[in-house]
Amino acid sequence: FLKLEGLPSKPFKIEDRSTWSETDEILIYEKHMTNGTYVITGLKKDVEELIIPESIDGVDVSEINKFAFQYNSKLKKVILPDTLRYIHSYAFDCCYNLEDINFPSSLIEIGERAFAQTNLKEVVFNSGVVLKTRVFQKCENLRIVDAGYDIIYINDEVFKECRNLWSIKINNKTTTNHIKGYNIFQGCSSLIEVTIPNRVRIINDFVFSDCSS
């Protein structure tokens, strides 16, 4: 089990290796060009369990970059920090053994196919978040989706072909009145329970197509 904390400001050019921490040995990261926060871009070596720190040398970790962990078949559990705002496209795509991850309340957006074809079994959101196209596509062991507060925007095919997904709950506190994406739950053939808030007035075409249960 790896806990990552206590970090220097320059991960790539450090002369005194006695100051290195576990994060320097494992994570690859860089400064955001606009806001100066840190963006996680990858791993130096594969691990099964990973804690991404809230800050590095006092600077917040705010994003996980595109393709950061794509095709990492060893990764099973990830703990994300409360400072994280964006998980970009394909970040955990095809991490076939990833089965446990939290979604902090700071999260604003999850990019295209960020968690497609992973081994996640349950997804719980505790704040408003934008889900881009096919975020959880073909997560064949995903069973429960709980939007504890709000999903601001669900894009096309977000849960497409999650064949063992049986329960979806969108909390009544949601601010949206329109489920806007197309084919969102297409092919979720085990889906038997859906809770949609009273304020939702419009559900787009083919949202529940091929949901045979």
C-alpha positions as semicolon CSV with decimal commas, in nm:
position;residue;x (nm);y (nm);z (nm)
1;F;0,000;0,000;0,000
2;L;0,147;0,335;-0,102
3;K;0,079;0,672;0,053
4;L;0,222;0,968;-0,134
5;E;0,306;1,289;0,047
6;G;0,582;1,533;0,137
7;L;0,699;1,633;-0,207
8;P;0,961;1,853;-0,374
9;S;0,872;2,117;-0,630
10;K;1,071;1,972;-0,924
11;P;1,011;1,602;-0,981
12;F;1,243;1,566;-1,279
13;K;1,559;1,763;-1,186
14;I;1,651;1,710;-0,825
15;E;2,020;1,693;-0,740
16;D;1,988;1,576;-0,380
17;R;1,805;1,244;-0,397
18;S;1,794;1,222;-0,018
19;T;1,498;1,465;-0,032
20;W;1,293;1,242;-0,265
21;S;0,965;1,098;-0,138
22;E;0,751;0,806;-0,255
23;T;0,571;1,039;-0,498
24;D;0,899;1,115;-0,677
25;E;0,950;0,743;-0,719
26;I;0,599;0,676;-0,854
27;L;0,406;0,974;-0,997
28;I;0,489;1,186;-1,299
29;Y;0,348;1,539;-1,277
30;E;0,391;1,887;-1,418
31;K;0,279;2,244;-1,357
32;H;-0,039;2,368;-1,523
33;M;0,059;2,643;-1,768
34;T;-0,230;2,871;-1,669
35;N;-0,311;2,833;-1,301
36;G;0,015;2,692;-1,163
37;T;-0,142;2,386;-1,001
38;Y;-0,007;2,036;-1,058
39;V;-0,138;1,796;-1,323
40;I;-0,076;1,423;-1,285
41;T;0,051;1,282;-1,616
42;G;0,145;0,923;-1,536
43;L;0,333;0,669;-1,327
44;K;0,701;0,581;-1,318
45;K;0,620;0,228;-1,205
46;D;0,304;0,021;-1,175
47;V;0,128;-0,019;-0,840
48;E;-0,195;-0,187;-0,733
49;E;-0,306;0,087;-0,491
50;L;-0,240;0,456;-0,536
51;I;-0,314;0,763;-0,326
52;I;-0,284;1,087;-0,522
53;P;-0,194;1,369;-0,279
54;E;-0,389;1,691;-0,238
55;S;-0,075;1,897;-0,289
56;I;0,286;1,871;-0,398
57;D;0,526;2,101;-0,216
58;G;0,228;2,312;-0,106
59;V;0,078;2,339;-0,457
60;D;-0,265;2,182;-0,519
61;V;-0,309;1,882;-0,747
62;S;-0,606;1,982;-0,966
63;E;-0,612;1,757;-1,272
64;I;-0,534;1,415;-1,413
65;N;-0,414;1,447;-1,770
66;K;-0,528;1,265;-2,084
67;F;-0,407;0,903;-2,107
68;A;-0,233;0,933;-1,768
69;F;-0,303;0,573;-1,660
70;Q;-0,449;0,423;-1,978
71;Y;-0,399;0,045;-2,016
72;N;-0,253;0,010;-1,666
73;S;-0,370;-0,342;-1,592
74;K;-0,209;-0,362;-1,247
75;L;-0,395;-0,069;-1,089
76;K;-0,682;-0,183;-0,862
77;K;-0,756;0,103;-0,622
78;V;-0,713;0,481;-0,646
79;I;-0,786;0,748;-0,385
80;L;-0,837;1,092;-0,539
81;P;-0,778;1,417;-0,346
82;D;-1,038;1,677;-0,251
83;T;-0,850;1,933;-0,463
84;L;-0,911;1,746;-0,790
85;R;-1,126;1,932;-1,045
86;Y;-1,078;1,757;-1,379
87;I;-1,019;1,399;-1,492
88;H;-0,938;1,427;-1,861
89;S;-1,021;1,194;-2,151
90;Y;-0,892;0,836;-2,141
91;A;-0,723;0,894;-1,803
92;F;-0,808;0,544;-1,673
93;D;-0,933;0,397;-1,999
94;C;-0,887;0,019;-2,019
95;C;-0,749;-0,013;-1,666
96;Y;-0,911;-0,354;-1,668
97;N;-0,856;-0,435;-1,298
98;L;-0,945;-0,095;-1,150
99;E;-1,235;-0,171;-0,914
100;D;-1,230;0,099;-0,646
101;I;-1,210;0,478;-0,683
102;N;-1,369;0,777;-0,507
103;F;-1,508;1,086;-0,676
104;P;-1,439;1,393;-0,456
105;S;-1,690;1,677;-0,421
106;S;-1,440;1,914;-0,584
107;L;-1,474;1,733;-0,917
108;I;-1,617;1,942;-1,205
109;E;-1,576;1,727;-1,516
110;I;-1,484;1,376;-1,626
111;G;-1,362;1,346;-1,984
112;E;-1,443;1,107;-2,267
113;R;-1,383;0,737;-2,190
114;A;-1,200;0,830;-1,871
115;F;-1,311;0,504;-1,703
116;A;-1,427;0,295;-1,998
117;Q;-1,364;-0,080;-1,972
118;T;-1,258;-0,073;-1,609
119;N;-1,366;-0,315;-1,334
120;L;-1,561;-0,060;-1,127
121;K;-1,860;-0,205;-0,944
122;E;-2,019;0,109;-0,799
123;V;-2,006;0,478;-0,891
124;V;-2,109;0,742;-0,636
125;F;-2,109;1,118;-0,700
126;N;-2,144;1,363;-0,411
127;S;-2,154;1,687;-0,610
128;G;-2,242;1,834;-0,947
129;V;-2,028;1,694;-1,228
130;V;-2,025;1,694;-1,609
131;L;-1,988;1,349;-1,766
132;K;-1,851;1,360;-2,119
133;T;-1,910;1,095;-2,387
134;R;-1,871;0,724;-2,300
135;V;-1,711;0,787;-1,959
136;F;-1,805;0,442;-1,824
137;Q;-1,871;0,255;-2,148
138;K;-1,839;-0,125;-2,125
139;C;-1,777;-0,133;-1,750
140;E;-1,919;-0,482;-1,744
141;N;-1,907;-0,526;-1,366
142;L;-2,061;-0,189;-1,282
143;R;-2,381;-0,255;-1,086
144;I;-2,486;0,067;-0,909
145;V;-2,475;0,437;-1,005
146;D;-2,570;0,687;-0,733
147;A;-2,567;1,058;-0,813
148;G;-2,589;1,168;-0,452
149;Y;-2,639;1,535;-0,533
150;D;-2,636;1,635;-0,897
151;I;-2,516;1,534;-1,240
152;I;-2,510;1,862;-1,430
153;Y;-2,477;1,710;-1,776
154;I;-2,473;1,348;-1,893
155;N;-2,333;1,321;-2,244
156;D;-2,394;1,052;-2,506
157;E;-2,334;0,682;-2,431
158;V;-2,193;0,744;-2,083
159;F;-2,301;0,404;-1,948
160;K;-2,343;0,226;-2,280
161;E;-2,305;-0,154;-2,263
162;C;-2,267;-0,172;-1,886
163;R;-2,441;-0,506;-1,903
164;N;-2,457;-0,576;-1,528
165;L;-2,575;-0,229;-1,425
166;W;-2,907;-0,279;-1,245
167;S;-2,965;0,039;-1,038
168;I;-2,945;0,410;-1,118
169;K;-3,038;0,686;-0,876
170;I;-3,032;1,060;-0,949
171;N;-3,097;1,252;-0,628
172;N;-3,395;1,486;-0,597
173;K;-3,156;1,773;-0,523
174;T;-3,048;1,775;-0,886
175;T;-3,079;2,111;-1,062
176;T;-3,126;1,970;-1,412
177;N;-3,465;1,922;-1,578
178;H;-3,332;1,761;-1,895
179;I;-3,137;1,437;-1,941
180;K;-2,962;1,556;-2,255
181;G;-2,739;1,278;-2,383
182;Y;-2,841;1,014;-2,636
183;N;-2,800;0,637;-2,584
184;I;-2,683;0,699;-2,228
185;F;-2,782;0,355;-2,097
186;Q;-2,801;0,172;-2,428
187;G;-2,743;-0,200;-2,390
188;C;-2,764;-0,203;-2,009
189;S;-2,952;-0,530;-2,029
190;S;-2,969;-0,591;-1,651
191;L;-3,112;-0,251;-1,562
192;I;-3,425;-0,295;-1,348
193;E;-3,432;0,011;-1,117
194;V;-3,415;0,377;-1,219
195;T;-3,484;0,674;-0,989
196;I;-3,529;1,007;-1,171
197;P;-3,612;1,333;-0,987
198;N;-3,953;1,495;-1,024
199;R;-3,808;1,808;-1,181
200;V;-3,676;1,621;-1,487
201;R;-3,913;1,699;-1,775
202;I;-3,722;1,583;-2,085
203;I;-3,539;1,258;-2,157
204;N;-3,367;1,245;-2,495
205;D;-3,398;0,975;-2,762
206;F;-3,271;0,620;-2,709
207;V;-3,157;0,687;-2,350
208;F;-3,279;0,342;-2,238
209;S;-3,263;0,159;-2,571
210;D;-3,191;-0,216;-2,549
211;C;-3,246;-0,218;-2,172
212;S;-3,422;-0,551;-2,199
213;S;-3,483;-0,605;-1,826
